[in-house]
Amino acid sequence: MTTWLDLPPDHPFGVQTLAYGVFSGAGDERPRVGVRIGDLVLDAAMCAERAGMESGTAWEGATLNRFLSLGPQAWAAGRSWLTMVLTDEAYRDAVEPHLHALQVVTLHLPFEVADYVDFYASEHHASNVGAIFRPDNPSLPAAWKHLPIGYHGRAGTVVVTGTEIVRPSGQRKAPGDPAPVFGPSGRLDIEAELGFVVGGATHLGMPVPVEAAGEHLFGVVLLNDWSARDIQAWEYVPLGPFLGKSFATSISAWVTPMTALDSARTPLPGQSQPQPLPYLVGDNPVAAQGFDVHLEVRVGETVVSRPEFRDMYWSPEQMLAHLTVNGASLRDGDLFGSGTVSGADPGTLGSLLELTWNGTRPLSLDDGSTRGFLQDGDVVTMTAWAPGRDGSRVGLGEVTGRVVPSVGA
Ligand code: CA
């Protein structure tokens, strides 16, 4: 499948990808839904109107939420229509006026985040955090292999890539300190994750079976779960992360449809010891598969890690089934993070906490400086790609953010 656009066949944003976002500019300051093709963005609703697609009204508005609400049949119809008009030369005249260079537009948060949950689905990350924070106890919590552990986060502080991250202040107390102190976090960290974007609201009291979870998974974003480790370590027992996480979570501007990742499906590392309960397994083999997504994390210009999503223990469908198994309902625009993507190899760890072993083994950057945790002015960027159909690559965009000094510092 080739496009009539002048696009190299190996471009990560070819027709195999077709990620959705929200943009403004190019003669119209209203934020509106766009689809990325190459280094251009297609004004989706305007193009649909011009080219006579009735359901194009789903793309009107300043967020993807309306489109998310329509469910998998509309998502598939939208994608096949986009594929048609970008590959069939007959649509070229209707489409071209609605293509704009990425350089001249502003990208916005692509959807209004309804509820936000963050999971903890990497066995290596969970084991490492346990060994660092709870050295006298088993590194994996007792429930960890029986259910995807997670917590409800703060939807209102999910921000789009490029948003500056103000260093948070809070309480902290090192084990040897006599009393807590208040001030800017000294242990600001990152967590490299994928975030899954949910559509198709459900009713309270009606769990989503694991076999049907895929019908509510619209797409995936790159997600950086900024974490203040000193605030987190003092506050998190017994109710889990709170202010050490809620100050900001960054996501990519592009939402990659799950369909674009069909060629990246891969077996999970293994869930036989112990066997998960039936509601997490179901009878749809796809629901218990992972994704072969390759991430890269840079601090400044230095690549500090290349996490592999195929190392994750739980699948997104299992996470969604677990999230609703008590009857909790879904809303259009729900977002859930996978948890930090970390593998067994030291080069695949998705947080500085692990990469520097809580700051005790600082990283060397290419400019000769070292980092235990982030300094003011540091820019952290995550990118990712996955195998697409016919040997192509699916680009997942990037999520970046610069750390700025705490308020009052
Ligand atoms: Ca996290």
Coordinates of C-alpha atoms and ligand atoms in Angstrom, one line a residue:
M1 CA 0.0 0.0 0.0
T2 CA 1.7 3.2 -1.2
T3 CA 0.6 6.8 -0.9
W4 CA 0.5 9.3 -3.7
L5 CA 2.5 11.6 -1.5
D6 CA 6.2 12.0 -2.1
L7 CA 7.2 9.9 0.9
P8 CA 10.1 7.5 1.3
P9 CA 8.8 3.9 1.8
D10 CA 10.6 3.6 5.1
H11 CA 9.1 6.7 6.6
P12 CA 7.8 5.9 10.1
F13 CA 4.6 8.0 9.5
G14 CA 3.5 6.4 6.2
V15 CA 0.0 5.0 5.6
Q16 CA 0.8 2.1 7.9
T17 CA 0.7 4.4 10.9
L18 CA -1.9 7.2 10.5
A19 CA -1.7 8.6 14.0
Y20 CA -4.3 11.0 15.3
G21 CA -3.6 14.3 17.1
V22 CA -5.1 17.8 17.6
F23 CA -3.5 20.9 16.0
S24 CA -4.1 24.6 15.4
G25 CA -2.6 27.0 12.9
A26 CA -2.2 27.0 9.2
G27 CA -4.7 29.8 8.8
D28 CA -7.1 28.6 11.5
E29 CA -6.3 29.1 15.2
R30 CA -9.0 26.6 16.3
P31 CA -7.6 23.3 17.7
R32 CA -8.9 20.5 15.5
V33 CA -8.3 16.8 14.8
G34 CA -5.4 16.0 12.5
V35 CA -3.9 12.9 11.1
R36 CA -0.1 12.6 10.6
I37 CA 1.2 11.6 7.2
G38 CA 4.9 11.9 6.7
D39 CA 5.9 15.3 8.1
L40 CA 2.5 16.8 7.3
V41 CA -0.8 16.9 9.2
L42 CA -4.1 16.3 7.4
D43 CA -7.0 18.5 8.6
A44 CA -9.3 15.5 9.0
A45 CA -12.8 17.0 9.4
M46 CA -12.2 19.6 6.7
C47 CA -10.9 17.0 4.3
A48 CA -13.8 14.6 5.1
E49 CA -16.3 17.4 4.3
R50 CA -14.7 18.3 1.0
A51 CA -14.3 14.6 0.0
G52 CA -17.8 13.7 1.0
M53 CA -17.3 11.4 4.0
E54 CA -20.5 11.7 6.1
S55 CA -19.0 10.3 9.3
G56 CA -16.2 12.9 9.1
T57 CA -18.2 14.9 11.6
A58 CA -16.7 12.6 14.3
W59 CA -13.4 14.5 13.7
E60 CA -15.0 17.9 14.4
G61 CA -14.1 19.6 17.7
A62 CA -11.0 20.3 19.6
T63 CA -10.3 16.8 21.0
L64 CA -10.5 13.2 19.9
N65 CA -13.1 12.4 22.5
R66 CA -16.1 12.4 20.2
F67 CA -14.3 10.0 17.8
L68 CA -13.3 7.9 20.8
S69 CA -16.9 7.6 21.9
L70 CA -17.9 5.9 18.6
G71 CA -16.1 2.6 19.2
P72 CA -14.2 0.1 17.0
Q73 CA -16.4 0.0 13.9
A74 CA -16.1 3.8 13.5
W75 CA -12.4 3.7 14.2
A76 CA -11.9 1.1 11.5
A77 CA -14.1 3.0 9.0
G78 CA -12.2 6.2 9.7
R79 CA -8.9 4.5 9.2
S80 CA -9.9 2.8 5.9
W81 CA -11.3 6.0 4.5
L82 CA -8.0 7.8 5.4
T83 CA -6.0 5.0 3.8
M84 CA -8.2 5.3 0.7
V85 CA -7.9 9.0 0.2
L86 CA -4.1 9.0 0.9
T87 CA -3.4 6.1 -1.5
D88 CA -5.9 6.6 -4.4
E89 CA -4.7 9.3 -6.7
A90 CA -8.3 10.2 -7.5
Y91 CA -8.6 12.0 -4.1
R92 CA -5.4 14.0 -4.5
D93 CA -7.0 17.3 -5.5
A94 CA -9.5 17.0 -2.6
V95 CA -7.0 16.1 0.0
E96 CA -3.9 18.3 -0.8
P97 CA -5.4 21.7 0.2
H98 CA -5.9 20.2 3.7
L99 CA -2.3 19.0 4.3
H100 CA -0.1 21.3 6.4
A101 CA 3.5 21.2 7.3
L102 CA 4.1 20.2 10.9
Q103 CA 6.5 23.1 11.2
V104 CA 3.6 25.6 10.8
V105 CA 1.1 24.1 13.3
T106 CA 0.9 23.8 17.0
L107 CA 0.2 20.4 18.6
H108 CA -2.2 20.1 21.6
L109 CA -3.2 17.5 24.1
P110 CA -5.0 15.1 21.7
F111 CA -7.9 14.1 24.0
E112 CA -9.5 15.3 27.2
V113 CA -8.2 12.8 29.7
A114 CA -11.1 11.3 31.7
D115 CA -9.7 9.0 34.3
Y116 CA -6.0 8.2 34.5
V117 CA -4.6 4.9 35.9
D118 CA -1.0 3.9 36.0
F119 CA -0.1 0.2 36.2
Y120 CA 3.2 -1.5 37.2
A121 CA 3.4 -4.3 34.6
S122 CA 7.2 -4.8 34.3
E123 CA 8.5 -7.6 36.5
H124 CA 12.0 -6.2 36.3
H125 CA 10.9 -2.7 37.3
A126 CA 8.8 -3.9 40.2
S127 CA 11.6 -6.1 41.4
N128 CA 14.2 -3.3 41.2
V129 CA 12.0 -0.8 42.9
G130 CA 11.2 -3.3 45.7
A131 CA 15.0 -4.0 46.1
I132 CA 15.7 -0.3 46.4
F133 CA 12.8 0.9 48.5
R134 CA 12.1 -2.3 50.6
P135 CA 15.4 -4.1 50.8
D136 CA 14.3 -6.2 53.8
N137 CA 11.3 -7.7 52.1
P138 CA 10.6 -9.8 49.0
S139 CA 11.2 -7.6 46.0
L140 CA 7.9 -8.5 44.3
P141 CA 4.7 -7.7 46.3
A142 CA 2.7 -10.9 47.1
A143 CA -0.1 -10.0 44.6
W144 CA 2.1 -8.9 41.8
K145 CA 1.9 -12.1 39.6
H146 CA -1.8 -12.6 40.4
L147 CA -3.1 -9.2 39.2
P148 CA -1.8 -6.1 37.3
I149 CA -1.1 -3.7 40.2
G150 CA -2.0 -0.1 39.6
Y151 CA -3.2 3.1 41.2
H152 CA -5.5 6.0 40.1
G153 CA -3.6 9.0 39.1
R154 CA -4.4 12.7 38.4
A155 CA -6.0 13.1 35.0
G156 CA -5.9 16.9 35.1
T157 CA -2.1 17.1 35.1
V158 CA -1.6 15.0 32.0
V159 CA 0.2 17.4 29.6
V160 CA 1.2 17.2 26.0
T161 CA 4.8 16.8 24.9
G162 CA 6.9 20.0 25.0
T163 CA 5.2 21.3 28.2
E164 CA 7.8 22.5 30.7
I165 CA 7.9 20.5 33.9
V166 CA 8.2 22.6 37.1
R167 CA 10.3 20.8 39.7
P168 CA 7.8 19.8 42.4
S169 CA 8.3 20.7 46.1
G170 CA 7.1 18.5 49.0
Q171 CA 8.0 16.7 52.1
R172 CA 10.9 14.3 52.3
K173 CA 12.7 12.4 55.0
A174 CA 15.7 10.2 54.5
P175 CA 15.8 7.2 56.7
G176 CA 18.5 8.7 59.0
D177 CA 16.9 12.1 59.3
P178 CA 15.3 13.0 62.6
A179 CA 12.3 14.9 61.0
P180 CA 10.9 15.6 57.5
V181 CA 11.8 18.8 55.7
F182 CA 10.0 20.7 52.9
G183 CA 11.6 21.9 49.7
P184 CA 12.2 21.2 46.0
S185 CA 12.6 17.5 45.1
G186 CA 16.2 16.5 44.9
R187 CA 15.4 13.2 43.2
L188 CA 13.3 14.1 40.1
D189 CA 13.1 11.1 37.8
I190 CA 11.4 9.8 34.7
E191 CA 9.4 6.6 33.9
A192 CA 9.3 5.5 30.3
E193 CA 5.9 4.0 29.6
L194 CA 3.3 3.4 26.9
G195 CA -0.2 4.9 27.6
F196 CA -3.3 3.3 26.3
V197 CA -6.2 5.5 25.2
V198 CA -9.7 4.1 25.9
G199 CA -13.0 4.7 24.0
G200 CA -16.5 3.4 24.2
A201 CA -18.0 4.3 27.6
T202 CA -19.4 1.4 29.7
H203 CA -22.1 1.3 32.5
L204 CA -21.3 1.2 36.1
G205 CA -21.5 -2.4 37.4
M206 CA -20.6 -4.0 34.1
P207 CA -17.0 -5.3 33.9
V208 CA -15.3 -5.5 30.5
P209 CA -14.3 -9.1 29.8
V210 CA -10.7 -9.6 28.8
E211 CA -11.9 -11.0 25.4
A212 CA -13.7 -7.7 24.7
A213 CA -11.1 -5.3 26.1
G214 CA -9.6 -4.8 22.7
E215 CA -12.9 -3.1 21.6
H216 CA -12.2 -0.3 24.0
L217 CA -8.5 0.1 23.2
F218 CA -8.3 2.9 20.6
G219 CA -4.6 3.6 20.6
V220 CA -1.3 4.2 22.3
V221 CA 0.7 7.2 23.3
L222 CA 4.3 7.5 24.7
L223 CA 4.1 8.5 28.3
N224 CA 6.6 9.9 30.8
D225 CA 5.5 9.4 34.4
W226 CA 7.6 12.1 36.0
S227 CA 8.4 11.0 39.6
A228 CA 9.9 12.7 42.6
R229 CA 11.5 9.8 44.4
D230 CA 12.2 11.5 47.7
I231 CA 8.6 12.7 48.0
Q232 CA 7.4 9.3 46.9
A233 CA 9.6 7.3 49.3
W234 CA 8.2 9.3 52.4
E235 CA 4.6 9.4 51.4
Y236 CA 3.7 6.1 49.7
V237 CA 3.1 3.7 52.5
P238 CA 0.4 2.4 52.8
L239 CA -1.7 4.0 50.1
G240 CA 0.7 4.3 47.2
P241 CA 1.9 7.2 45.0
F242 CA 0.4 10.6 45.6
L243 CA 2.2 14.0 45.3
G244 CA 5.4 12.3 44.2
K245 CA 3.7 11.5 40.9
S246 CA 0.6 13.9 40.4
F247 CA 2.5 17.1 39.5
A248 CA 2.8 16.1 35.8
T249 CA 2.5 13.2 33.3
S250 CA 3.6 13.9 29.8
I251 CA 2.2 12.2 26.7
S252 CA 3.0 12.3 23.0
A253 CA 0.9 14.5 20.7
W254 CA 0.2 11.6 18.4
V255 CA -2.1 8.7 19.3
T256 CA -1.2 5.6 17.3
P257 CA -4.2 3.4 16.6
M258 CA -3.9 -0.1 18.0
T259 CA -4.6 -1.4 14.5
A260 CA -1.3 0.0 13.4
L261 CA 0.4 -2.3 15.9
D262 CA -1.1 -5.5 14.6
S263 CA 2.2 -6.6 13.1
A264 CA 3.9 -5.9 16.5
R265 CA 1.9 -8.4 18.5
T266 CA 4.2 -10.8 20.3
P267 CA 3.8 -13.4 23.0
L268 CA 4.0 -12.3 26.7
P269 CA 7.2 -13.4 28.5
G270 CA 5.1 -16.1 30.3
Q271 CA 2.4 -16.3 32.9
S272 CA 2.4 -19.9 34.1
Q273 CA 3.9 -19.6 37.6
P274 CA 1.3 -18.9 38.9
Q275 CA -1.4 -19.2 36.3
P276 CA -3.6 -16.0 36.4
L277 CA -7.2 -16.3 37.3
P278 CA -9.6 -17.0 34.4
Y279 CA -10.9 -13.5 34.2
L280 CA -7.4 -12.4 33.2
V281 CA -6.9 -15.1 30.6
G282 CA -10.2 -15.6 28.7
D283 CA -10.4 -17.4 25.4
N284 CA -9.0 -14.8 23.0
P285 CA -5.3 -15.5 22.5
V286 CA -4.8 -11.9 21.3
A287 CA -5.9 -10.6 24.7
A288 CA -2.9 -12.2 26.3
Q289 CA -0.2 -10.9 23.9
G290 CA 2.3 -8.1 24.2
F291 CA 3.7 -5.6 21.7
D292 CA 7.2 -5.5 20.2
V293 CA 7.7 -1.7 20.7
H294 CA 11.2 -0.4 20.9
L295 CA 11.6 2.7 23.1
E296 CA 14.6 5.0 23.4
V297 CA 15.2 7.5 26.3
R298 CA 17.5 10.5 25.9
V299 CA 18.7 12.9 28.6
G300 CA 19.8 15.9 26.5
E301 CA 21.6 14.3 23.5
T302 CA 22.6 11.1 25.4
V303 CA 20.7 7.9 24.9
V304 CA 20.5 6.5 28.4
S305 CA 18.2 3.5 27.8
R306 CA 16.5 1.4 25.1
P307 CA 13.5 -0.3 26.9
E308 CA 11.7 -3.1 25.1
F309 CA 7.9 -3.3 25.6
R310 CA 7.9 -7.0 24.8
D311 CA 9.4 -7.5 28.3
M312 CA 6.1 -6.5 30.0
Y313 CA 4.4 -9.2 32.0
W314 CA 0.8 -8.2 31.6
S315 CA -1.0 -7.3 28.3
P316 CA -3.0 -4.1 27.9
E317 CA -6.2 -6.1 27.6
Q318 CA -5.5 -7.8 30.9
M319 CA -4.9 -4.4 32.5
L320 CA -8.2 -3.1 31.1
A321 CA -10.1 -6.2 32.2
H322 CA -8.7 -5.9 35.7
L323 CA -9.4 -2.2 35.9
T324 CA -13.1 -2.9 35.3
V325 CA -13.6 -6.3 37.0
N326 CA -15.1 -4.7 40.1
G327 CA -17.7 -3.0 37.9
A328 CA -15.9 0.4 37.6
S329 CA -17.1 2.0 34.4
L330 CA -15.0 3.4 31.5
R331 CA -15.2 6.8 30.1
D332 CA -14.2 8.1 26.6
G333 CA -10.8 9.5 27.0
D334 CA -9.7 7.2 29.9
L335 CA -5.9 6.7 29.9
F336 CA -3.9 4.0 31.5
G337 CA -0.1 3.7 31.7
S338 CA 1.7 0.4 31.4
G339 CA 4.1 1.1 34.2
T340 CA 7.8 1.7 33.6
V341 CA 9.2 -0.4 30.8
S342 CA 12.3 -2.1 32.2
G343 CA 14.0 -5.4 31.1
A344 CA 16.7 -7.6 32.6
D345 CA 19.5 -5.9 30.6
P346 CA 20.9 -2.8 32.3
G347 CA 20.6 -0.9 28.9
T348 CA 16.8 -1.4 29.0
L349 CA 15.9 0.1 32.3
G350 CA 13.2 2.8 32.0
S351 CA 13.9 5.0 35.1
L352 CA 16.9 6.8 36.5
L353 CA 16.1 5.2 39.8
E354 CA 17.1 1.9 38.3
L355 CA 19.7 3.1 35.9
T356 CA 21.7 4.8 38.7
W357 CA 20.5 2.5 41.5
N358 CA 18.8 5.3 43.5
G359 CA 21.6 7.8 42.6
T360 CA 24.5 5.6 43.9
R361 CA 25.9 4.9 40.4
P362 CA 25.6 8.2 38.4
L363 CA 25.2 8.1 34.6
S364 CA 27.8 9.8 32.4
L365 CA 26.3 12.0 29.7
D366 CA 28.0 12.8 26.4
D367 CA 28.9 16.4 27.6
G368 CA 31.0 14.9 30.4
S369 CA 28.5 15.7 33.2
T370 CA 27.0 13.1 35.4
R371 CA 23.4 12.5 36.6
G372 CA 22.0 10.7 39.6
F373 CA 18.6 12.3 39.1
L374 CA 17.5 15.2 36.8
Q375 CA 18.9 18.8 37.1
D376 CA 17.0 21.9 36.2
G377 CA 17.3 22.6 32.5
D378 CA 17.5 18.9 31.6
V379 CA 15.5 17.8 28.6
V380 CA 14.2 14.3 28.6
T381 CA 12.9 12.8 25.3
M382 CA 11.4 9.4 24.6
T383 CA 10.8 8.0 21.1
A384 CA 9.6 4.6 19.9
W385 CA 8.9 2.5 16.9
A386 CA 7.3 -0.8 16.1
P387 CA 7.3 -3.2 13.2
G388 CA 4.5 -2.4 10.7
R389 CA 3.0 -4.4 7.9
D390 CA 5.1 -5.4 4.9
G391 CA 8.4 -4.7 6.7
S392 CA 7.5 -1.0 7.4
R393 CA 8.1 0.8 10.6
V394 CA 5.4 2.4 12.7
G395 CA 6.6 5.6 14.4
L396 CA 5.1 6.4 17.8
G397 CA 6.3 10.0 17.8
E398 CA 8.0 11.4 20.8
V399 CA 7.4 12.8 24.3
T400 CA 9.7 15.4 25.5
G401 CA 9.9 17.8 28.5
R402 CA 12.3 20.3 30.0
V403 CA 12.8 20.5 33.8
V404 CA 12.5 24.1 35.1
P405 CA 13.2 25.3 38.6
S406 CA 10.6 24.9 41.3
V407 CA 8.3 27.9 42.0
G408 CA 10.1 30.3 44.3
A409 CA 13.5 28.7 43.8
Ligands
CA1 CA 4.6 4.8 36.5

